[in-house]
XYZ file of C-alpha atoms in Angstrom:
746
model
C -13.754 54.836 52.782
C -13.900 53.254 55.571
C -16.999 51.957 56.257
C -17.125 50.644 52.724
C -14.093 48.881 52.844
C -15.618 47.536 55.594
C -18.931 46.288 53.664
C -17.021 44.752 50.947
C -15.249 42.232 53.197
C -18.544 41.392 55.208
C -19.821 40.696 51.538
C -17.292 38.462 50.377
C -17.235 36.258 53.710
C -20.981 35.742 53.093
C -20.232 35.075 49.288
C -17.542 32.873 49.119
C -15.779 32.187 52.850
C -18.426 30.707 54.545
C -19.593 28.432 51.991
C -16.206 26.937 51.752
C -16.665 26.660 54.867
C -19.673 24.583 55.599
C -18.274 22.632 52.731
C -14.888 21.631 54.973
C -16.287 21.493 57.719
C -19.521 18.957 56.202
C -16.519 16.979 55.028
C -13.816 16.891 58.298
C -16.727 15.178 60.176
C -17.853 13.131 57.819
C -16.378 9.451 58.589
C -15.195 9.278 55.429
C -13.120 12.250 55.033
C -11.723 12.197 58.221
C -8.225 13.449 59.057
C -7.390 9.658 59.677
C -8.775 7.981 56.683
C -6.850 7.230 53.810
C -9.540 8.936 51.321
C -9.429 13.278 51.989
C -9.657 15.874 49.126
C -8.722 12.884 46.277
C -7.061 13.838 43.253
C -8.171 11.416 40.378
C -12.223 10.775 41.521
C -14.916 9.988 39.751
C -17.237 10.699 42.269
C -16.556 15.018 43.848
C -15.358 14.848 47.218
C -18.170 17.209 48.180
C -20.553 14.860 46.577
C -22.268 14.065 50.303
C -22.714 17.485 50.842
C -26.268 19.088 49.942
C -26.395 22.784 50.238
C -26.724 25.476 47.174
C -23.036 26.756 48.142
C -21.831 23.706 47.280
C -22.874 24.043 43.247
C -20.011 27.180 42.764
C -17.330 23.989 43.603
C -19.715 21.630 41.350
C -19.293 24.166 38.680
C -15.608 25.166 38.586
C -14.496 21.990 38.970
C -16.552 20.357 35.761
C -15.386 23.613 33.546
C -12.189 22.863 34.576
C -12.281 18.718 33.503
C -14.634 19.755 30.341
C -12.084 22.103 29.383
C -8.913 19.884 29.936
C -11.341 17.449 27.460
C -11.931 19.153 24.637
C -7.711 19.793 25.038
C -7.232 16.258 24.990
C -9.411 15.940 21.863
C -7.114 17.858 19.984
C -4.203 15.369 20.599
C -6.575 12.611 17.926
C -5.596 15.424 15.125
C -2.189 15.576 16.287
C -1.537 11.830 15.980
C -2.792 11.410 13.257
C -0.082 14.058 11.204
C 2.438 12.682 13.113
C 2.223 9.229 12.098
C 0.860 10.462 8.545
C 4.719 12.196 8.272
C 6.225 9.714 9.343
C 5.004 6.494 7.214
C 5.135 6.143 3.266
C 3.156 8.542 1.006
C 1.200 5.046 0.077
C -0.553 4.642 3.506
C -0.605 8.499 4.893
C -4.576 8.837 4.196
C -5.240 5.128 6.011
C -3.438 6.082 8.879
C -5.475 9.245 9.658
C -8.773 7.332 8.813
C -7.607 4.919 11.228
C -7.379 7.855 13.876
C -10.425 8.791 13.278
C -11.940 5.558 13.836
C -10.587 5.744 16.859
C -12.416 8.181 18.021
C -15.637 6.984 16.714
C -15.363 3.047 17.470
C -13.477 3.344 20.333
C -15.863 5.225 21.651
C -18.628 3.950 21.440
C -16.732 0.500 22.875
C -15.891 2.662 26.244
C -19.303 3.772 26.124
C -21.193 0.527 26.000
C -18.775 -1.729 28.467
C -15.262 0.137 28.773
C -16.272 2.485 31.335
C -18.264 0.312 33.399
C -15.154 -2.202 33.482
C -13.280 0.707 34.958
C -15.632 2.316 37.266
C -18.843 0.251 37.661
C -19.463 0.385 40.828
C -22.288 -2.333 41.332
C -22.378 -3.775 44.621
C -22.905 -6.983 44.926
C -19.697 -7.578 42.329
C -17.553 -5.114 43.235
C -14.076 -5.323 43.472
C -10.670 -4.587 42.671
C -9.971 -6.509 39.151
C -12.752 -5.449 37.271
C -16.254 -2.732 37.678
C -19.286 -3.994 36.556
C -22.221 -1.692 36.297
C -22.919 1.972 34.405
C -22.833 -0.215 31.093
C -24.229 2.121 28.219
C -23.824 4.805 30.607
C -26.537 7.453 30.701
C -25.613 9.775 33.778
C -29.562 11.003 33.576
C -30.976 7.251 34.500
C -28.847 6.740 37.511
C -28.784 10.448 38.806
C -32.531 11.385 38.317
C -33.796 13.321 41.877
C -33.685 16.798 42.273
C -30.554 16.368 45.009
C -28.251 14.828 43.088
C -28.265 17.816 40.674
C -24.620 18.572 40.437
C -23.656 14.409 40.835
C -25.175 14.195 37.178
C -23.437 16.955 36.015
C -20.477 16.102 37.467
C -20.662 12.360 36.107
C -21.369 13.789 32.387
C -17.574 16.071 32.799
C -16.111 12.756 34.178
C -17.018 10.586 31.537
C -15.833 12.386 28.912
C -12.535 13.525 30.133
C -12.307 9.619 30.590
C -13.106 8.468 26.876
C -10.752 11.280 25.876
C -7.995 9.288 28.091
C -9.015 6.045 26.373
C -9.188 6.720 23.132
C -5.146 7.611 22.981
C -4.747 4.109 24.107
C -6.145 2.915 20.882
C -3.961 5.675 19.080
C -0.959 4.648 19.745
C -1.369 1.202 18.692
C -2.454 2.593 15.206
C 1.267 3.826 14.724
C 1.867 0.600 15.280
C 0.721 -1.454 12.698
C 1.002 0.665 9.964
C 1.244 0.107 6.552
C -0.263 -3.649 7.581
C -2.997 -3.717 8.865
C -6.175 -3.664 6.800
C -8.552 -1.111 8.161
C -11.440 -3.675 9.043
C -8.976 -5.413 11.171
C -7.803 -2.815 12.603
C -11.574 -1.409 14.132
C -12.271 -4.342 15.818
C -8.641 -4.324 17.604
C -9.211 -0.830 18.040
C -12.412 -1.548 20.124
C -10.640 -5.097 21.819
C -7.982 -2.211 22.857
C -10.225 -0.281 24.289
C -11.697 -3.241 27.017
C -7.804 -3.969 27.384
C -6.780 -0.767 28.641
C -10.394 -0.580 31.317
C -9.099 -3.107 33.291
C -6.152 -1.189 34.424
C -7.324 2.404 34.653
C -9.874 -0.139 37.151
C -6.685 -0.954 38.570
C -4.851 2.266 39.014
C -7.835 4.770 39.471
C -10.946 3.738 41.048
C -11.258 3.548 45.220
C -11.733 -0.459 44.975
C -8.426 -0.738 42.743
C -5.955 -3.543 43.735
C -3.301 -0.546 43.120
C -4.887 2.240 44.466
C -5.460 0.976 47.760
C -1.621 0.029 47.718
C -0.803 4.201 46.980
C 0.254 3.681 43.667
C 1.162 7.215 41.622
C 0.162 7.832 38.132
C -1.660 11.232 38.039
C -2.651 11.462 34.072
C -1.968 7.637 32.735
C 1.613 6.835 32.267
C 0.748 3.099 33.001
C -3.279 2.647 32.271
C -2.880 4.494 29.184
C 0.237 5.066 27.534
C 2.414 1.476 28.793
C -0.941 -0.309 28.232
C -0.927 1.118 24.031
C 3.140 1.130 23.740
C 2.860 -2.710 24.875
C 0.351 -3.842 23.237
C 1.991 -2.369 20.112
C 5.341 -3.722 20.676
C 3.283 -7.115 20.340
C 1.532 -6.254 17.260
C 4.272 -5.517 15.058
C 6.322 -7.973 15.645
C 3.592 -10.475 15.311
C 2.872 -8.681 11.999
C 6.259 -9.051 11.095
C 8.300 -6.107 9.606
C 6.866 -4.531 6.492
C 8.206 -5.641 2.643
C 11.897 -5.399 2.806
C 11.894 -2.929 5.412
C 15.146 -4.568 6.974
C 16.776 -5.330 3.134
C 20.397 -3.900 2.581
C 19.493 -1.268 0.773
C 16.897 -0.528 2.458
C 16.639 3.176 3.567
C 13.785 4.474 5.664
C 12.729 7.857 5.847
C 9.617 10.196 6.339
C 7.072 10.766 3.437
C 6.727 14.171 5.312
C 9.204 15.641 8.418
C 6.683 18.886 8.462
C 3.608 17.526 8.917
C 5.306 14.394 11.317
C 6.697 18.367 13.239
C 3.131 19.608 12.867
C 1.808 16.359 14.601
C 4.608 16.871 17.306
C 3.153 20.587 18.020
C -0.178 19.445 18.409
C 0.613 16.634 20.568
C 2.367 18.859 23.190
C -0.546 21.631 23.361
C -2.780 18.656 23.873
C -0.862 16.909 26.861
C -0.906 20.563 29.061
C -4.993 18.848 28.659
C -3.695 16.086 30.451
C -1.654 16.705 33.074
C -3.233 19.883 33.681
C -7.114 18.371 33.598
C -5.404 15.199 36.109
C -5.778 16.816 38.999
C -10.037 16.924 38.280
C -10.499 20.900 39.396
C -8.930 23.990 41.027
C -10.951 23.917 44.068
C -9.932 22.676 47.709
C -5.926 23.844 46.843
C -6.365 21.631 43.582
C -5.259 24.667 41.121
C -1.943 25.052 42.307
C -1.331 21.325 41.769
C -3.186 21.724 38.114
C -0.765 24.410 37.824
C 2.251 22.496 38.916
C 2.015 20.318 36.442
C 1.500 22.483 33.561
C 4.768 23.748 34.062
C 6.296 20.362 34.829
C 4.681 19.375 31.590
C 7.074 21.826 29.594
C 10.301 21.947 31.671
C 10.150 17.920 31.084
C 10.106 18.871 27.064
C 12.623 21.300 27.175
C 14.937 18.926 29.063
C 14.029 16.158 26.328
C 14.507 18.335 23.734
C 17.512 19.690 24.498
C 18.987 16.074 24.912
C 17.986 15.081 21.855
C 19.577 17.813 19.721
C 23.246 17.226 21.758
C 23.145 13.509 21.208
C 21.726 13.799 17.174
C 24.976 16.471 16.752
C 27.217 14.539 18.178
C 25.882 11.639 17.138
C 25.171 12.355 13.383
C 26.424 15.692 12.821
C 23.227 17.243 12.230
C 19.966 17.346 14.032
C 17.824 14.471 12.991
C 13.929 14.791 12.494
C 13.125 11.737 14.443
C 15.709 12.308 17.193
C 14.009 15.494 18.071
C 10.474 14.220 17.622
C 11.217 10.915 20.139
C 12.727 13.377 22.586
C 10.727 15.970 23.131
C 7.344 13.282 23.137
C 9.573 10.952 25.192
C 9.927 13.482 27.772
C 6.679 14.250 28.162
C 5.127 10.534 28.389
C 7.599 10.253 31.404
C 6.319 12.870 33.258
C 2.446 12.249 33.563
C 2.699 9.686 36.372
C 4.334 12.089 38.977
C 3.511 16.000 36.782
C 0.816 17.026 40.004
C 3.867 17.383 42.333
C 6.840 17.434 40.378
C 9.119 19.925 41.329
C 11.117 22.051 37.847
C 14.248 20.616 37.772
C 12.532 17.045 38.208
C 10.643 17.293 35.197
C 13.993 18.544 34.054
C 15.714 15.312 35.203
C 12.916 13.510 34.156
C 12.482 14.057 31.386
C 16.370 13.935 29.951
C 16.567 10.396 30.913
C 13.873 9.607 29.159
C 14.855 11.686 26.186
C 18.347 9.231 26.237
C 16.107 6.099 26.343
C 14.249 6.819 23.605
C 17.369 7.285 21.133
C 19.397 4.728 22.596
C 16.244 1.898 22.140
C 16.308 2.993 18.254
C 19.530 0.411 17.672
C 18.192 -2.434 19.342
C 14.918 -2.208 17.390
C 17.589 -2.135 14.097
C 19.235 -4.859 14.584
C 16.135 -7.404 16.394
C 14.287 -6.299 13.253
C 11.120 -4.759 15.391
C 9.431 -2.462 12.453
C 8.419 0.522 14.687
C 7.023 3.356 11.770
C 6.027 5.306 14.214
C 8.569 5.287 17.513
C 5.285 3.656 19.406
C 7.981 1.688 21.309
C 10.755 4.273 22.927
C 7.717 7.203 22.684
C 5.366 5.058 24.842
C 7.107 1.770 26.282
C 9.954 2.444 27.205
C 9.451 6.500 28.591
C 5.946 4.906 30.521
C 8.385 2.184 32.188
C 10.306 4.859 33.193
C 8.034 7.314 34.138
C 6.959 4.935 36.685
C 10.010 4.608 38.147
C 11.115 8.136 38.192
C 7.818 8.134 41.106
C 9.069 6.132 43.595
C 12.734 8.024 42.950
C 11.398 11.467 42.793
C 7.952 11.514 44.474
C 7.636 14.102 47.083
C 4.420 14.110 49.574
C 2.488 17.571 49.020
C 2.820 19.820 51.985
C -1.538 20.729 51.548
C -2.901 17.788 49.905
C -1.362 14.853 51.748
C -3.998 12.833 50.047
C -2.709 13.110 46.477
C 0.467 10.795 47.005
C -1.435 8.461 49.298
C 1.237 9.746 52.171
C 4.231 8.371 50.798
C 7.169 10.104 49.452
C 9.957 8.473 46.995
C 13.386 7.368 47.965
C 15.263 10.752 47.949
C 12.608 12.040 49.956
C 11.651 9.298 52.507
C 14.519 6.802 52.079
C 12.017 4.064 51.782
C 11.128 1.632 49.192
C 7.963 1.104 49.683
C 6.742 3.622 46.951
C 9.623 2.448 44.566
C 7.820 -1.490 44.940
C 4.850 -0.469 44.576
C 5.108 1.224 41.031
C 7.144 -1.319 40.182
C 4.755 -4.128 40.982
C 2.254 -2.034 38.522
C 4.785 -1.582 36.110
C 5.254 -5.718 35.808
C 1.308 -6.541 36.382
C 0.142 -3.941 33.571
C 2.858 -5.301 31.374
C 2.605 -8.466 31.712
C -1.758 -8.311 31.698
C -1.763 -6.080 28.441
C 1.191 -8.522 26.271
C -0.789 -11.907 26.993
C -4.336 -10.048 26.512
C -2.936 -8.413 22.814
C -1.263 -11.233 21.566
C -4.378 -12.894 22.310
C -6.701 -10.761 20.398
C -3.991 -10.125 17.437
C -4.251 -14.097 16.875
C -7.978 -14.139 16.830
C -8.377 -12.199 14.469
C -5.598 -13.000 11.854
C -7.433 -16.269 12.072
C -10.573 -15.081 11.357
C -12.219 -14.357 8.400
C -11.318 -10.827 8.536
C -7.914 -11.819 8.232
C -5.056 -9.288 10.069
C -2.736 -8.625 7.940
C -2.520 -7.552 4.411
C -1.638 -8.956 1.027
C 1.934 -8.698 -0.632
C 0.052 -7.060 -3.472
C -2.244 -4.551 -1.395
C 1.397 -3.885 0.985
C 2.500 -2.409 -2.260
C 0.235 -0.518 -4.031
C -0.805 0.837 -0.982
C -4.021 1.251 1.462
C -4.593 4.190 0.038
C -5.077 3.393 -3.206
C -7.023 -0.356 -1.702
C -8.948 0.487 1.016
C -9.805 4.490 -0.129
C -9.671 4.602 -3.785
C -7.133 7.332 -3.911
C -5.929 6.473 -7.414
C -5.820 9.991 -8.711
C -4.452 12.029 -5.648
C -1.468 9.816 -3.918
C -1.063 7.778 -6.519
C 0.302 9.912 -8.672
C 3.787 10.556 -6.373
C 4.735 6.665 -6.865
C 7.414 6.218 -9.362
C 9.535 3.901 -10.609
C 13.618 3.641 -11.221
C 14.655 0.731 -13.260
C 18.473 0.395 -12.694
C 20.973 -2.126 -15.229
C 23.104 -4.777 -13.690
C 27.124 -4.399 -14.762
C 27.283 -8.307 -14.501
C 23.508 -9.123 -16.241
C 21.986 -8.353 -19.119
C 18.775 -8.625 -16.906
C 16.828 -5.241 -15.977
C 16.248 -4.914 -11.688
C 13.591 -3.075 -11.192
C 12.577 -1.088 -8.306
C 10.053 0.717 -7.439
C 10.508 3.983 -5.194
C 7.611 4.689 -3.159
C 8.304 7.860 -2.870
C 10.326 8.799 -0.123
C 10.799 5.411 1.090
C 13.594 3.160 -0.754
C 12.041 -0.105 0.555
C 10.247 -2.359 -2.254
C 12.061 -4.170 -4.747
C 9.828 -6.081 -6.932
C 10.573 -9.106 -9.465
C 9.711 -8.021 -13.069
C 6.180 -9.975 -12.640
C 5.548 -8.041 -9.395
C 6.600 -4.779 -10.955
C 4.285 -5.133 -14.284
C 1.156 -6.211 -11.862
C 1.500 -3.332 -9.959
C 1.931 -0.574 -12.757
C -0.362 -1.975 -14.653
C -3.064 -1.620 -11.224
C -1.715 2.049 -10.910
C -2.452 2.355 -14.422
C -5.505 1.196 -14.069
C -6.801 3.278 -11.185
C -5.557 6.266 -13.015
C -7.497 5.347 -16.027
C -10.227 5.053 -14.384
C -10.828 8.429 -13.321
C -10.573 9.708 -16.704
C -12.831 6.925 -18.839
C -16.062 8.376 -18.098
C -15.037 12.581 -19.063
C -13.128 10.669 -22.063
C -16.770 8.697 -23.546
C -18.320 11.897 -22.953
C -15.840 13.995 -25.544
C -15.619 11.176 -28.369
C -19.575 10.865 -28.321
C -20.145 14.877 -28.852
C -16.886 14.582 -31.117
C -18.922 12.268 -33.145
C -22.218 13.856 -32.804
C -20.835 16.826 -34.146
C -18.867 14.764 -37.446
C -22.158 13.407 -37.993
C -23.596 17.283 -38.279
C -20.600 18.230 -40.630
C -21.378 15.775 -43.047
C -24.924 16.802 -43.233
C -23.820 20.131 -43.873
C -21.235 19.527 -46.246
C -24.271 17.081 -48.498
C -26.589 20.409 -48.145
C -23.888 22.614 -49.627
C -22.912 20.316 -52.269
C -26.288 19.834 -53.628
C -27.091 23.876 -53.637
C -23.861 24.471 -55.175
C -24.464 21.615 -57.894
C -28.573 23.069 -58.688
C -26.675 26.295 -58.810
C -24.805 25.868 -61.708
C -22.041 28.239 -61.135
C -19.609 26.781 -59.511
C -17.204 23.363 -58.910
C -18.013 22.001 -55.467
C -13.758 20.853 -54.068
C -14.884 18.287 -52.466
C -15.507 20.142 -49.254
C -19.093 21.527 -49.877
C -17.334 24.868 -51.174
C -17.212 26.298 -54.602
C -14.568 27.970 -55.636
C -14.932 30.248 -58.501
C -13.543 30.401 -61.884
C -12.032 33.414 -63.486
C -9.455 33.450 -66.686
C -6.071 33.578 -66.377
C -4.485 36.930 -66.843
C -3.413 37.641 -70.551
C -0.916 40.004 -72.547
C -2.114 42.976 -73.731
C -2.955 41.527 -77.217
C -5.102 39.220 -75.482
C -3.526 36.439 -76.807
C -0.464 34.246 -76.171
C 0.238 32.631 -72.574
C 0.008 34.456 -69.382
C 1.897 38.045 -68.621
C 4.517 37.575 -65.915
C 6.482 39.374 -63.746
C 10.315 39.465 -64.038
C 10.318 37.130 -60.291
C 11.029 33.306 -59.692
C 9.618 30.862 -60.963
C 7.311 30.320 -57.833
C 3.801 32.337 -57.417
C 1.066 31.586 -54.415
C -2.404 30.912 -55.088
C -4.737 31.542 -52.561
C -8.535 30.704 -52.488
C -10.905 32.485 -50.753
C -10.492 32.567 -47.120
C -11.903 33.141 -43.352
C -11.512 36.006 -41.506
C -8.741 34.719 -38.754
C -6.960 32.141 -40.340
C -3.364 33.076 -40.265
C -1.029 30.961 -43.380
C 2.646 30.932 -41.648
C 5.832 29.012 -43.034
C 6.445 26.073 -40.517
C 9.854 27.010 -39.240
C 8.114 29.866 -38.248
C 4.753 28.851 -36.546
C 3.635 29.053 -33.291
C 3.556 26.534 -31.151
C -0.061 26.476 -30.953
C 0.741 24.662 -34.856
C 0.446 21.064 -33.176
C -2.691 21.681 -31.837
C -6.126 19.969 -33.870
C -7.453 22.733 -35.873
C -4.004 23.772 -37.361
C -3.230 21.995 -40.760
C 0.475 21.566 -42.268
C 1.550 20.819 -45.669
C 4.912 19.766 -46.416
C 6.952 19.273 -50.100
C 9.472 16.238 -49.608
C 10.217 15.996 -53.008
C 10.356 18.421 -55.399
C 8.400 19.719 -58.207
C 9.474 17.809 -61.779
C 10.861 19.746 -64.808
C 9.714 21.538 -66.735
C 10.209 19.495 -69.796
C 8.368 16.350 -67.761
C 5.777 18.255 -66.308
C 2.780 18.207 -67.378
C -0.259 20.038 -68.200
C -0.758 23.288 -65.449
C -2.945 22.364 -62.780
C -3.933 25.477 -61.327
C -6.927 26.417 -63.145
C -8.449 24.973 -60.316
C -8.287 27.678 -58.417
C -8.029 31.499 -59.965
C -4.068 32.485 -60.267
C -3.094 35.924 -59.445
C 0.163 37.123 -59.844
C 2.998 37.982 -57.237
C 3.005 41.772 -55.754
C 6.037 43.750 -55.828
C 9.073 42.716 -57.698
C 11.342 39.446 -56.649
C 14.523 38.620 -56.511
C 16.702 37.948 -59.362
C 15.857 33.947 -60.715
C 20.064 32.618 -60.499
C 19.269 33.571 -56.674
C 16.323 31.449 -56.571
C 17.836 28.351 -59.059
C 20.703 26.982 -56.636
C 19.359 23.211 -56.096
C 19.844 20.979 -53.150
C 19.875 17.953 -51.823
C 16.943 15.919 -51.847
C 15.542 15.883 -48.524
C 17.143 18.467 -47.498
C 16.055 21.621 -45.759
C 16.372 23.218 -48.746
C 14.495 21.232 -50.685
C 11.233 21.599 -48.749
C 8.735 23.844 -48.379
C 6.068 23.871 -45.849
C 3.245 25.977 -45.114
C 0.823 26.423 -41.535
C -2.516 26.969 -41.713
C -4.185 27.562 -38.048
C -7.801 28.536 -37.396
C -9.408 29.888 -34.694
C -12.358 30.876 -35.201
C -12.845 30.266 -39.414
C -15.543 28.520 -41.178
C -14.117 27.142 -43.937
C -10.224 27.988 -45.050
C -8.145 26.721 -48.394
C -5.069 27.346 -49.512
C -3.277 26.628 -52.818
C 0.102 26.863 -53.685
C 1.618 26.914 -57.148
C 4.782 26.688 -59.142
C 5.004 27.897 -62.429
C 8.049 27.793 -65.331
C 10.018 30.353 -66.959
C 8.363 33.224 -68.393
C 9.063 31.502 -71.438
C 7.255 28.257 -71.044
C 3.584 27.547 -69.295
C 3.246 26.692 -66.018
C 3.724 23.780 -65.154
C 3.326 23.707 -61.363
C 0.383 21.254 -59.008
C -1.638 22.510 -56.723
C -2.052 21.432 -53.823
C -5.272 22.814 -51.583
C -6.355 21.861 -48.527
C -9.884 22.743 -46.651
C -10.876 22.415 -43.194
C -14.343 23.399 -42.162
C -15.633 24.281 -38.905
C -18.710 25.278 -39.174
C -21.293 27.156 -41.564
C -20.145 31.156 -41.808
C -17.425 31.476 -44.388
C -15.566 34.697 -44.879
C -12.593 35.979 -46.633
C -9.210 35.354 -45.013
C -5.704 37.291 -44.684
C -2.735 35.519 -46.316
C 0.842 36.164 -45.503
C 3.061 35.272 -47.615
C 5.908 32.923 -47.126
C 9.435 33.740 -48.177
C 10.755 33.489 -51.411
C 11.565 30.201 -51.852
C 14.243 28.371 -54.325
C 13.238 26.943 -58.070
C 12.607 23.619 -57.965
C 14.986 20.932 -59.134
C 14.730 17.282 -59.887
C 16.269 15.007 -57.404
C 20.110 14.257 -58.262
C 22.454 11.359 -56.695
C 25.499 13.968 -57.139
C 24.027 17.145 -58.221
C 26.672 19.131 -60.043
C 27.865 22.804 -59.653
C 25.107 25.361 -59.559
C 24.727 26.638 -62.485
C 25.552 30.597 -63.421
C 22.751 33.249 -63.319
C 20.282 33.889 -65.871
C 20.723 37.284 -67.725
C-alpha cells in the first residue's frame, strides 16, 4: 500500500506540479510579469497571461481558461431572451412583439458591428497608432489570420474565446437602449442606432480593460462592465427617452401605466438573474493561476447582492403601498446585481448585501423623480442600469479590498474602509464622470443625426396608436385582437368621449376623427386575413348553385316527358291520388272526429326531421334549415276559396284528436296562440318537402291552404320521417275586440 501511494504522488507530481512550476518560473523570470511589475497574473486579459511561455504543459492552462469563458459566454447569451421577456412584459400589448424583435436585431446587427469595427476600437494593438484612448487594428477580426504559426496555436484558440465573451458583453449595451425607446422608435432607425451604440461602447471598454487604456493605467476597478457596459447603455437610454419625448398622453391625469404581462416580466427577470452569474463569474477570465477562487467569490457576491436588493424592495413596497408591487421587486433585484458587477470578484458577502440593498433604495427612490420630470421610461432603464452603475462604481472606492494572493486583481489598491485613502475612490469618480459625459454627448449626436435623416427616428402619432406590431410586422390577426375600445358619455355634454384602451395601458385618448381612423385601420387588417378564404368559399358556392340548376333542368324535363306527374317547381314530382271518400264512393271525404286541422306530408328524405319552432334546436338557425311561420290565421270557411290541398296527396290524421271545443278558442292576431311554426332541418338529405293544410269541420269541404317548401341538396331522394306537431287551435279571422269564446260544440 505504501509503495502504491508513493507512486501515485510521483505520478501527480510529474503530470500537474512540474508543468505548473515551469510556467510559474517562466513568468517570474519574465520582466513583464515580475513581482515589481504592475502587470502580474491579470484578471481581465485579452491576451493570456502565459502567452510568452511555449511548452506542451501550457496547453492545459489555455484549455481550462478557454472552456471557462466560453461557457460563461453561452450563459450571457441567454440574457437576451431575458431582456426581451422583461421588455415585452413591461410595454403595452400592441408593441410586445416589436420589442422582442429589437432584441434579436441587437444580436444580429450589433454583432456585425462589433466584429467589423467594435472589437478593433476596444482592443486593437497596431503599434504605430496605439494610444490610451482608442484601439486600432483587428478590424473584421480573424484570429487565424493573426496567429497562423504552430507556436501560436494556443493563443489563436484563446483569441476566439475572448472575442466571443466580449461580443456577448457589448451587445448587452445596445439591448439596454431598446427598452428606453420602446413604443416610439422606428425599427429601421433602431437598427442603425444599435450599431452606433456598439461603436460608442467600444471606447470605454478600451479605457477600462485594455492594458494601454487611460483608466486601466490609473488603477480603475471594474470586473464585469459596471461602467463600460451598463453605464454606457443607461445614459444613452436616458438621453434617448428624453429626446423622443413621452409616449402619447403618457402623463395625462387619467393615464395609468401598467405592464401588459407581469408574468413575462418576472420570467425575464429570472433569466437575467441567471445570466448575470455568467457575466460576473466569467469576468475573472479563467480558473487557473488562482482565479477560480475569484470566480467563486463573484458568484456568491451576485446572489447575496440580489438577496439584499430583493428584500429591501419588498419591504419598501409593503410599507409604501401595502402591496408587493411587481415593478418594485424587479427594479430592486436587477439594480442590485448591476451595482455589484464592478467589485464582484473581491467582494465579501456582507459587502454585496449592503451594496445591493442601497442600490435597491436608489432604484425605487428615482421613480417619483422620473414621473415628476415627465421622463417616460417604460422598462426601467434609468433605475436599473444608470443609477445602479453609478453607485456600483462609487461602492468600489469604499468597499474594495486588496486580494491576499492576486494583488493585481485590484491593481494593488484598496477602498476607503481598508486603506483610509481616497485615491481609488477618486479614480472611480473620474472614470464615472468621463464615461457619462462621453456617452451622453455621442448618444445625443447619434439620435439627432438619425432623426434628421430620411429614415426619421420616432413613429408618427397614427403609428404609435395602432402599435408597432401591426405597422412593422403586420400581426393583425393576433395582437390587434387584444385591443378594445370604451365609449363613455360626459355628464355636461351630449358628445361622446372615445377612449382607446390598449390593454392594459389606459393611456391613449382619441378624438372622434382619430378614433374612426384607428377603428377602420384595425378592421382592415383583420379582414384582409379572411378575405382570400372568403372569396374561395363564395366561388365554391356559386359553382355548386350552377350544378344544382343544371340538375333541376334535367329532372324537370324528364318528369314532363314521362307525363306521370306534375313538377313542383324544384325538379321533384309530387304524385297525385284521389281523396279518400265515403264507403259508398260519393260525397265529401270522410273525416274523423278530431279538430279541423290535418297535416299533409309529401315525400321526405331519410334523415329529415320536422319539429315545432319552440322545440327546435339551435341548429335551426343554420343555413341548411328552413322555418315556416304562419303570422295570420286562415280565413273562415265562408270566405275561403276552394281547397288547394289537392296539389299534395292528403292523409288523414291517425289517432284521436281532442274535442273540437278545446281547439276552437280564438286568439289575438299575432299572438303566440295564433302562430304556428314548423322547422325543417336536413342533415344529409337530397330533397325535402312538407305541406301544412287546415280543413274545415266535417260538414264543409276543406278550405285550408297548403304550403310546400322544398329544399334541394343533391340528386338522390329518399323518404323521411314526420314528427307530428302538437294539436293547434282552430284558426279564426282577426278581430279588433274578440268576443268571449263560444261554447264547445256537441
